[in-house]
Structure formats: structure tokens, C-alpha cells
């Protein structure tokens, strides 16, 4: 960029444009880790549940891998995180302090507004938040699908 700015190019549009261009330019659809962590997968809830075929989400097949999903196109996204023991944690991306959207930063979820930091299981590590992130119950089917119960948030 040569110092000139494009009209209407805010940070979000820049990231979407840049990551989209990187994704289109890569072989086999492999996107850089930075852009992949920003991508949100739209999912369609059916009867209050989201079903993810794990084979379609290779990041969830390794411990520590995660994706961000948007059930039904909702503005509130959820983090789906593969735990070391083979289970899955599904967490709201909304900070319990002042409702800002948290981001995955390494091994933690961090709120950019006031610095609240959460473990990948949703527990508060650093305040000012006092309550954990909202968790959603999950189960894995025999066929290898992760089922997220949206109505069972705790």
C-alpha cells in the first residue's frame, strides 16, 4: 500500500478482502493460519441443534484445533474447540463482562475491550470478567458428527 487509502476500507473489510484473496490464491484452498482463525463457518441449526461432520472440519480432528461458527447467520458466534482428551468445548464468543466479542489468542480467549482472559474451557483466568463464557453441551455420534445443543447453554 502506497500511503493512499481506499474509501470504505475499514479493518474488517481489509481482513476479509486480504484473507479472501489469499484463500483464492492458494493451492488446494489452504489459507494462512492467521486468516483461517478469523473465518467464521455459517451453520444451520435444526431443532435447536447444530451438527458438524467432523471429517469436514479437519481443524477439529487434532487437539487444540478450533473453528468459529455462526448458527443460523447469528451475529453471536461460537468457538468449537477440540480438547486434548478427545472431547469438545463449545463456547460463546461474548465476554461476560461487557458483551464484547472475544478472540482466540494462542491458548486463551481474550476480550479486546478490557482484557478479560478465558481458558479454552471458558473459565475466567484474568478479570474484570467474573463469570465464565457460556458453554454449550455436545455429543459425538457413532458416525463422527459433533452435535451442539444450542438450547442447553450454561
Backbone as ProteinMPNN parsed JSONL, in Angstrom:
{"seq_chain_A": "XXXXXXXXXXXXXXXXXXXXXXXXXXXXXXXXXXXXXXXXXXXXXXXXXXXXXXXXXXXXXXXXXXXXXXXXXXXXXXXXXXXXXXXXXXXXXXXXXXXXXXXXXXXXXXXXXXXXXXXXXXXXXXXXXXXXXXXXXXXXXXXXXXXXXXXXXX", "coords_chain_A": {"N_chain_A": [[0.856, -1.175, 0.0], [0.592, 2.177, -0.835], [0.419, 4.409, 0.855], [-1.94, 5.648, 0.183], [-5.391, 5.517, 0.906], [-8.143, 3.311, 0.57], [-11.471, 4.232, -0.139], [-14.013, 3.385, 2.181], [-12.677, 1.198, 3.202], [-12.366, -0.341, 5.898], [-10.931, -1.873, 8.897], [-12.087, -4.456, 9.177], [-13.1, -4.957, 6.575], [-10.689, -4.903, 5.186], [-9.365, -7.164, 6.257], [-11.157, -9.207, 5.493], [-11.08, -8.897, 2.699], [-8.309, -9.249, 2.177], [-7.821, -11.829, 3.288], [-9.614, -13.291, 1.785], [-8.513, -12.964, -0.773], [-6.039, -14.205, -0.359], [-6.912, -16.793, 0.176], [-8.069, -17.467, -2.278], [-5.837, -17.468, -3.861], [-4.291, -19.568, -3.048], [-3.111, -22.951, -3.281], [-5.218, -25.718, -3.419], [-6.947, -24.665, -1.543], [-5.808, -23.998, 0.892], [-5.384, -21.854, 3.547], [-3.686, -19.126, 5.101], [-2.68, -19.436, 8.558], [-3.388, -17.269, 10.167], [-5.498, -15.997, 8.792], [-7.265, -18.125, 8.606], [-8.047, -18.45, 11.246], [-9.692, -16.32, 11.571], [-11.869, -16.787, 10.03], [-15.33, -17.495, 9.821], [-17.585, -20.085, 10.133], [-20.605, -20.527, 8.603], [-23.476, -22.08, 9.924], [-26.35, -24.202, 9.95], [-28.872, -24.356, 12.232], [-30.932, -27.051, 13.361], [-33.879, -27.855, 14.819], [-32.946, -26.697, 17.239], [-30.361, -27.583, 17.392], [-26.959, -27.917, 16.287], [-25.239, -29.666, 13.846], [-22.115, -30.893, 13.145], [-20.179, -32.373, 10.748], [-17.392, -33.987, 11.517], [-15.3, -34.839, 9.852], [-15.375, -32.983, 7.849], [-14.244, -30.789, 8.937], [-11.264, -30.457, 9.457], [-9.591, -29.152, 11.281], [-10.724, -29.63, 13.718], [-10.081, -32.191, 14.269], [-7.736, -32.509, 15.551], [-6.154, -32.213, 18.717], [-6.601, -29.142, 20.392], [-7.236, -27.764, 18.13], [-9.504, -25.491, 16.5], [-12.619, -23.988, 15.459], [-14.667, -21.265, 14.394], [-18.082, -20.741, 14.585], [-21.206, -19.647, 13.135], [-24.268, -19.928, 14.083], [-27.138, -20.231, 12.165], [-26.641, -17.834, 10.88], [-26.391, -15.964, 12.849], [-25.328, -13.056, 14.681], [-23.849, -13.455, 16.97], [-21.16, -15.475, 17.534], [-19.838, -18.817, 17.942], [-17.22, -20.597, 19.547], [-15.775, -23.61, 18.642], [-13.968, -26.025, 20.095], [-11.39, -28.378, 20.056], [-10.603, -30.559, 22.557], [-7.828, -31.875, 24.5], [-8.426, -34.398, 25.502], [-10.074, -35.579, 23.672], [-12.662, -34.704, 23.737], [-15.057, -32.012, 23.162], [-15.223, -28.497, 23.471], [-17.635, -26.039, 23.44], [-18.076, -22.71, 23.117], [-19.504, -19.516, 23.862], [-18.751, -16.529, 22.074], [-18.984, -14.185, 23.351], [-17.986, -11.886, 25.709], [-18.373, -12.045, 29.211], [-18.246, -9.806, 30.732], [-18.668, -7.042, 29.579], [-19.947, -7.677, 27.237], [-18.414, -7.639, 24.839], [-16.797, -9.01, 21.902], [-14.864, -11.863, 22.149], [-11.568, -13.035, 21.219], [-9.602, -15.685, 19.859], [-6.463, -16.183, 21.121], [-3.625, -17.648, 20.872], [-3.409, -19.984, 23.361], [-5.575, -19.064, 24.713], [-8.702, -17.268, 25.209], [-9.367, -13.964, 24.541], [-10.599, -10.841, 25.572], [-10.872, -7.933, 23.73], [-11.692, -5.493, 24.721], [-11.483, -4.94, 27.565], [-9.573, -6.648, 28.475], [-10.228, -9.092, 29.718], [-9.569, -12.51, 30.214], [-9.848, -15.823, 29.141], [-9.766, -19.366, 29.72], [-9.452, -22.129, 27.398], [-11.568, -23.682, 28.03], [-13.455, -22.011, 28.916], [-13.365, -20.891, 31.484], [-12.705, -18.097, 33.639], [-9.614, -16.511, 33.556], [-8.266, -14.114, 33.863], [-9.566, -11.095, 35.077], [-11.469, -8.149, 34.117], [-13.858, -9.697, 33.981], [-16.106, -11.836, 35.707], [-17.611, -14.089, 35.464], [-17.703, -17.271, 33.78], [-17.331, -17.96, 30.208], [-20.251, -18.603, 28.266], [-21.229, -21.949, 27.932], [-21.896, -24.691, 25.734], [-23.631, -27.754, 25.553], [-22.358, -30.842, 24.2], [-22.228, -33.705, 21.987], [-20.922, -36.658, 20.447], [-21.678, -38.406, 17.575], [-22.005, -41.88, 16.531], [-21.321, -41.956, 13.885], [-19.448, -39.986, 13.615], [-20.099, -37.262, 13.897], [-20.315, -34.058, 15.351], [-22.553, -32.927, 17.701], [-24.175, -30.066, 18.697], [-25.899, -28.667, 21.303], [-27.903, -26.061, 21.23], [-29.881, -24.977, 22.851], [-29.211, -25.722, 25.392], [-27.441, -24.127, 26.804], [-25.097, -23.157, 29.3]], "CA_chain_A": [[0.0, 0.0, 0.0], [1.465, 3.322, -1.03], [0.006, 5.559, 1.65], [-3.299, 6.059, -0.124], [-6.367, 4.597, 1.488], [-9.303, 3.082, -0.257], [-12.698, 4.601, 0.564], [-14.804, 2.272, 2.673], [-11.822, 0.062, 3.572], [-12.065, -0.378, 7.331], [-10.117, -3.032, 9.279], [-12.8, -5.707, 8.878], [-13.104, -5.153, 5.125], [-9.318, -5.218, 4.792], [-9.088, -8.559, 6.609], [-11.977, -10.066, 4.639], [-10.549, -8.797, 1.342], [-6.982, -9.848, 2.143], [-7.926, -13.27, 3.507], [-10.294, -13.856, 0.623], [-7.544, -13.006, -1.861], [-5.068, -15.241, -0.026], [-7.563, -18.091, 0.012], [-8.251, -17.731, -3.698], [-4.535, -17.629, -4.498], [-3.571, -20.729, -2.54], [-3.398, -24.221, -3.931], [-5.971, -26.66, -2.593], [-7.774, -23.982, -0.565], [-5.135, -23.816, 2.169], [-5.309, -20.445, 3.875], [-2.735, -18.905, 6.189], [-3.259, -19.674, 9.881], [-3.99, -16.036, 10.665], [-6.795, -15.8, 8.155], [-8.154, -19.243, 8.937], [-8.589, -18.267, 12.58], [-10.694, -15.272, 11.506], [-13.01, -17.256, 9.256], [-16.471, -18.0, 10.572], [-18.327, -21.058, 9.343], [-22.05, -20.453, 8.825], [-24.106, -23.382, 10.12], [-27.813, -24.117, 10.049], [-29.451, -25.153, 13.318], [-32.164, -27.801, 13.11], [-34.475, -28.223, 16.11], [-32.125, -26.237, 18.354], [-29.063, -28.267, 17.381], [-26.068, -27.793, 15.137], [-24.484, -30.896, 13.629], [-20.912, -30.7, 12.326], [-19.474, -33.586, 10.334], [-16.005, -33.702, 11.894], [-14.403, -35.049, 8.71], [-15.404, -31.762, 7.038], [-13.584, -29.732, 9.702], [-10.027, -31.107, 9.906], [-9.007, -28.462, 12.441], [-11.312, -30.215, 14.932], [-9.618, -33.561, 14.422], [-6.495, -32.515, 16.333], [-6.3, -31.496, 19.996], [-6.253, -27.729, 20.343], [-7.798, -27.135, 16.944], [-10.789, -24.834, 16.742], [-13.277, -23.211, 14.415], [-15.704, -20.342, 14.869], [-19.294, -20.958, 13.808], [-22.313, -18.699, 13.28], [-25.521, -20.671, 13.895], [-28.247, -19.528, 11.528], [-26.235, -16.494, 10.479], [-26.468, -15.075, 14.01], [-24.174, -12.198, 14.903], [-23.045, -14.085, 18.013], [-20.507, -16.688, 17.074], [-19.42, -19.779, 18.953], [-15.963, -21.29, 19.311], [-15.797, -25.057, 18.815], [-12.566, -26.289, 20.412], [-11.064, -29.781, 20.298], [-9.823, -30.708, 23.788], [-6.781, -32.902, 24.461], [-8.974, -35.712, 25.859], [-10.968, -36.047, 22.615], [-13.977, -34.068, 23.842], [-15.156, -30.707, 22.518], [-15.798, -27.392, 24.229], [-18.281, -25.048, 22.589], [-18.182, -21.519, 23.96], [-19.939, -18.254, 23.288], [-17.668, -15.576, 21.844], [-19.366, -12.933, 24.005], [-17.396, -11.697, 27.039], [-19.401, -11.899, 30.247], [-18.062, -8.528, 31.423], [-19.469, -6.003, 28.931], [-20.513, -8.21, 25.995], [-17.556, -7.522, 23.665], [-16.502, -10.303, 21.289], [-13.519, -12.34, 22.457], [-10.803, -13.62, 20.124], [-8.653, -16.722, 20.236], [-5.071, -15.741, 21.075], [-2.829, -18.769, 21.37], [-4.154, -20.953, 24.165], [-6.59, -18.362, 25.515], [-9.655, -16.367, 24.569], [-9.086, -12.665, 25.135], [-11.513, -9.754, 25.233], [-10.098, -6.76, 23.361], [-12.211, -4.271, 25.344], [-10.943, -4.681, 28.903], [-8.529, -7.604, 28.792], [-10.623, -10.35, 30.352], [-8.929, -13.641, 29.548], [-10.516, -17.081, 29.465], [-9.168, -20.627, 29.285], [-10.168, -22.744, 26.283], [-12.756, -24.336, 28.579], [-14.381, -20.939, 29.251], [-13.161, -20.323, 32.817], [-12.017, -16.803, 33.701], [-8.233, -16.544, 34.035], [-7.951, -12.74, 34.24], [-10.744, -10.235, 35.016], [-12.541, -7.928, 35.082], [-14.986, -10.641, 33.944], [-16.194, -12.702, 36.886], [-18.324, -15.31, 35.087], [-17.119, -17.949, 32.612], [-18.059, -17.869, 28.948], [-21.367, -19.535, 28.154], [-20.856, -23.239, 27.332], [-22.98, -25.438, 25.104], [-23.391, -29.204, 25.626], [-22.056, -31.513, 22.937], [-22.091, -35.16, 21.941], [-20.399, -37.122, 19.167], [-22.432, -39.565, 17.101], [-21.195, -43.008, 16.055], [-20.869, -41.637, 12.531], [-18.404, -38.965, 13.636], [-20.632, -35.9, 13.831], [-20.411, -33.342, 16.617], [-23.867, -32.325, 17.868], [-24.144, -28.976, 19.676], [-27.244, -28.349, 21.786], [-27.953, -24.619, 21.42], [-30.81, -24.654, 23.92], [-28.719, -26.198, 26.681], [-26.321, -23.281, 27.25], [-24.924, -22.98, 30.75]], "C_chain_A": [[0.894, 1.227, 0.0], [0.992, 4.559, -0.304], [-1.393, 6.039, 1.306], [-4.253, 5.05, 0.48], [-7.544, 4.468, 0.547], [-10.543, 3.502, 0.508], [-13.463, 3.352, 0.971], [-13.988, 1.063, 3.106], [-11.476, 0.172, 5.052], [-11.3, -1.66, 7.631], [-10.791, -4.342, 8.894], [-12.795, -5.982, 7.383], [-11.718, -5.502, 4.609], [-9.014, -6.69, 5.051], [-9.87, -9.49, 5.698], [-11.429, -10.072, 3.223], [-9.209, -9.505, 1.231], [-7.063, -11.352, 2.307], [-8.624, -13.945, 2.341], [-9.34, -13.985, -0.55], [-6.5, -14.082, -1.598], [-5.666, -16.622, -0.242], [-7.723, -18.448, -1.455], [-6.93, -18.028, -4.38], [-3.793, -18.872, -4.046], [-3.992, -21.987, -3.254], [-4.156, -25.111, -2.959], [-6.789, -25.992, -1.508], [-7.125, -23.811, 0.792], [-4.963, -22.323, 2.4], [-4.325, -20.284, 5.022], [-3.431, -19.052, 7.53], [-3.951, -18.44, 10.414], [-5.365, -15.806, 10.078], [-7.764, -16.909, 8.515], [-8.78, -19.045, 10.302], [-9.657, -17.177, 12.6], [-11.972, -15.735, 10.807], [-14.099, -17.786, 10.183], [-17.279, -18.9, 9.651], [-19.819, -20.883, 9.625], [-22.617, -21.864, 8.943], [-25.599, -23.186, 10.321], [-28.296, -24.978, 11.209], [-30.728, -25.853, 12.851], [-32.658, -28.275, 14.465], [-33.574, -27.876, 17.295], [-30.759, -26.902, 18.461], [-28.282, -27.898, 16.128], [-25.307, -29.103, 15.049], [-23.335, -30.604, 12.675], [-20.308, -32.052, 12.004], [-17.991, -33.307, 10.565], [-15.036, -33.89, 10.732], [-14.349, -33.83, 7.791], [-14.7, -30.588, 7.709], [-12.287, -30.291, 10.291], [-9.356, -30.425, 11.092], [-9.529, -29.049, 13.748], [-10.86, -31.646, 15.178], [-8.303, -33.654, 15.194], [-6.708, -31.734, 17.62], [-5.807, -30.059, 19.873], [-6.797, -27.014, 19.128], [-9.138, -26.495, 17.265], [-11.319, -24.224, 15.46], [-14.26, -22.274, 15.11], [-16.907, -20.549, 13.968], [-20.318, -19.868, 14.102], [-23.606, -19.455, 13.024], [-26.615, -19.794, 13.282], [-27.917, -18.118, 11.1], [-26.283, -15.49, 11.617], [-25.195, -14.253, 14.144], [-23.258, -12.791, 15.973], [-22.466, -15.379, 17.475], [-20.141, -17.568, 18.258], [-18.065, -20.348, 18.552], [-16.191, -22.768, 19.574], [-14.336, -25.46, 18.934], [-12.376, -27.768, 20.715], [-10.148, -29.871, 21.516], [-8.836, -31.875, 23.65], [-7.332, -34.305, 24.737], [-9.948, -36.265, 24.812], [-12.371, -35.482, 22.688], [-13.927, -32.707, 23.135], [-15.776, -29.705, 23.473], [-16.395, -26.422, 23.218], [-18.629, -23.875, 23.476], [-18.724, -20.338, 23.181], [-18.72, -17.36, 23.089], [-17.926, -14.249, 22.547], [-18.82, -12.88, 25.433], [-18.508, -11.445, 28.054], [-19.262, -10.597, 31.025], [-18.964, -7.461, 30.806], [-19.911, -6.378, 27.519], [-19.705, -7.905, 24.734], [-17.293, -8.917, 23.118], [-15.055, -10.683, 21.562], [-12.888, -12.966, 21.212], [-9.883, -14.7, 20.672], [-7.252, -16.148, 20.054], [-4.222, -16.825, 21.706], [-3.704, -19.761, 22.098], [-5.289, -20.328, 24.963], [-7.548, -17.59, 24.624], [-9.544, -15.04, 25.301], [-10.087, -11.634, 24.637], [-10.688, -8.508, 24.914], [-10.539, -5.477, 24.076], [-11.55, -3.957, 26.687], [-9.959, -5.749, 29.367], [-8.938, -8.86, 29.522], [-10.066, -11.496, 29.525], [-9.551, -14.921, 30.071], [-9.672, -18.259, 28.992], [-9.983, -21.159, 28.115], [-11.383, -23.553, 26.74], [-13.786, -23.306, 29.04], [-14.184, -20.3, 30.599], [-12.378, -19.016, 32.73], [-10.62, -17.013, 34.271], [-7.817, -15.176, 34.564], [-9.216, -11.914, 34.064], [-10.473, -8.995, 34.192], [-13.737, -8.88, 35.003], [-14.934, -11.535, 35.172], [-16.858, -14.043, 36.565], [-17.654, -15.944, 33.876], [-17.936, -17.675, 31.352], [-19.18, -18.914, 28.949], [-20.904, -20.768, 27.383], [-22.098, -23.923, 26.771], [-22.661, -26.929, 25.168], [-23.187, -29.809, 24.24], [-22.113, -33.025, 23.106], [-21.546, -35.496, 20.556], [-21.156, -38.388, 18.791], [-21.479, -40.683, 16.679], [-20.612, -42.739, 14.676], [-19.82, -40.535, 12.475], [-18.889, -37.542, 13.454], [-20.674, -35.315, 15.244], [-21.772, -32.644, 16.652], [-23.776, -31.302, 19.004], [-25.573, -28.618, 20.027], [-27.303, -26.848, 22.102], [-28.851, -24.205, 22.58], [-30.312, -25.011, 25.303], [-27.574, -25.381, 27.243], [-26.31, -23.129, 28.756], [-23.89, -21.927, 31.036]], "O_chain_A": [[1.856, 1.295, 0.765], [1.156, 5.667, -0.814], [-1.983, 6.783, 2.089], [-3.946, 3.86, 0.553], [-7.89, 5.401, -0.178], [-10.674, 3.172, 1.687], [-13.553, 2.387, 0.212], [-14.557, 0.0, 3.353], [-10.429, 0.708, 5.417], [-11.043, -2.452, 6.725], [-10.147, -5.237, 8.349], [-12.52, -7.105, 6.958], [-11.585, -6.311, 3.691], [-8.477, -7.384, 4.187], [-9.315, -10.461, 5.182], [-11.321, -11.132, 2.605], [-8.991, -10.278, 0.298], [-6.437, -12.087, 1.543], [-8.259, -15.056, 1.954], [-9.348, -14.998, -1.249], [-6.112, -14.8, -2.519], [-5.009, -17.514, -0.778], [-7.535, -19.602, -1.838], [-6.895, -18.758, -5.371], [-2.752, -19.199, -4.616], [-5.105, -22.076, -3.773], [-3.767, -25.238, -1.798], [-7.289, -26.682, -0.619], [-7.817, -23.508, 1.764], [-4.45, -21.612, 1.536], [-4.148, -21.2, 5.825], [-4.635, -18.821, 7.635], [-4.998, -18.548, 11.051], [-6.3, -15.457, 10.799], [-8.954, -16.659, 8.708], [-9.931, -19.43, 10.51], [-10.448, -17.11, 13.54], [-13.032, -15.135, 10.98], [-13.82, -18.435, 11.191], [-17.613, -18.52, 8.529], [-20.256, -21.07, 10.76], [-22.275, -22.742, 8.151], [-26.049, -22.144, 10.798], [-28.146, -26.199, 11.175], [-31.496, -25.314, 12.054], [-31.961, -28.999, 15.176], [-33.45, -28.656, 18.239], [-30.085, -26.8, 19.485], [-28.846, -27.611, 15.072], [-24.79, -29.597, 16.051], [-23.539, -30.135, 11.556], [-19.96, -32.803, 12.916], [-17.402, -32.475, 9.874], [-14.044, -33.166, 10.639], [-13.39, -33.66, 7.038], [-14.574, -29.516, 7.118], [-12.219, -30.566, 11.489], [-8.619, -31.073, 11.834], [-8.853, -28.974, 14.774], [-11.221, -32.247, 16.19], [-7.813, -34.752, 15.461], [-7.375, -30.7, 17.612], [-4.737, -29.798, 19.323], [-6.82, -25.784, 19.092], [-9.825, -26.912, 18.197], [-10.577, -23.978, 14.509], [-14.629, -22.479, 16.267], [-16.785, -20.537, 12.743], [-20.303, -19.249, 15.166], [-24.009, -19.612, 11.872], [-26.963, -18.746, 13.826], [-28.814, -17.285, 10.968], [-26.221, -14.284, 11.377], [-24.114, -14.703, 13.765], [-22.037, -12.651, 15.897], [-23.193, -16.263, 17.021], [-20.135, -17.131, 19.409], [-17.793, -20.557, 17.37], [-16.738, -23.14, 20.612], [-13.553, -25.267, 18.003], [-13.101, -28.345, 21.525], [-9.045, -29.325, 21.509], [-8.997, -32.744, 22.793], [-6.771, -35.292, 24.261], [-10.575, -37.301, 25.035], [-13.191, -35.742, 21.807], [-12.897, -32.311, 22.589], [-16.727, -30.015, 24.191], [-15.735, -26.033, 22.255], [-19.369, -24.007, 24.451], [-18.443, -20.177, 21.993], [-17.763, -17.433, 23.859], [-17.175, -13.292, 22.361], [-19.153, -13.725, 26.264], [-19.463, -10.719, 27.778], [-20.085, -10.312, 31.895], [-19.923, -7.022, 31.441], [-20.214, -5.506, 26.704], [-20.275, -7.913, 23.642], [-17.544, -9.907, 23.806], [-14.133, -9.929, 21.25], [-13.584, -13.37, 20.28], [-9.441, -14.628, 21.818], [-6.896, -15.685, 18.97], [-4.114, -16.91, 22.93], [-4.638, -20.318, 21.52], [-5.899, -20.994, 25.799], [-7.261, -17.298, 23.463], [-9.616, -14.991, 26.529], [-10.385, -11.56, 23.445], [-9.888, -8.073, 25.742], [-9.823, -4.477, 24.037], [-11.108, -2.831, 26.914], [-9.554, -5.753, 30.529], [-8.07, -9.638, 29.919], [-10.087, -11.459, 28.295], [-9.757, -15.089, 31.273], [-8.956, -18.165, 27.995], [-11.092, -20.685, 27.868], [-12.14, -24.054, 25.909], [-14.866, -23.673, 29.503], [-14.775, -19.253, 30.862], [-11.511, -18.848, 31.873], [-10.456, -17.615, 35.332], [-7.114, -15.073, 35.569], [-9.876, -12.007, 33.03], [-9.386, -8.818, 33.641], [-14.571, -8.86, 35.908], [-13.861, -11.939, 35.62], [-16.692, -15.015, 37.301], [-17.098, -15.238, 33.035], [-19.078, -17.219, 31.421], [-19.056, -19.974, 29.562], [-20.277, -20.661, 26.329], [-23.205, -23.747, 27.279], [-21.537, -27.33, 24.867], [-23.76, -29.354, 23.25], [-22.053, -33.548, 24.219], [-21.691, -34.717, 19.614], [-21.261, -39.323, 19.586], [-20.284, -40.45, 16.494], [-19.537, -43.235, 14.339], [-19.351, -40.186, 11.392], [-18.167, -36.704, 12.913], [-21.025, -36.001, 16.204], [-22.106, -31.871, 15.755], [-23.358, -31.623, 20.116], [-26.371, -28.3, 19.146], [-26.799, -26.418, 23.139], [-28.601, -23.185, 23.222], [-30.937, -24.638, 26.295], [-26.81, -25.876, 28.07], [-27.35, -22.991, 29.4], [-23.608, -21.639, 32.2]]}, "name": "protein", "num_of_chains": 1, "seq": "XXXXXXXXXXXXXXXXXXXXXXXXXXXXXXXXXXXXXXXXXXXXXXXXXXXXXXXXXXXXXXXXXXXXXXXXXXXXXXXXXXXXXXXXXXXXXXXXXXXXXXXXXXXXXXXXXXXXXXXXXXXXXXXXXXXXXXXXXXXXXXXXXXXXXXXXXX"}
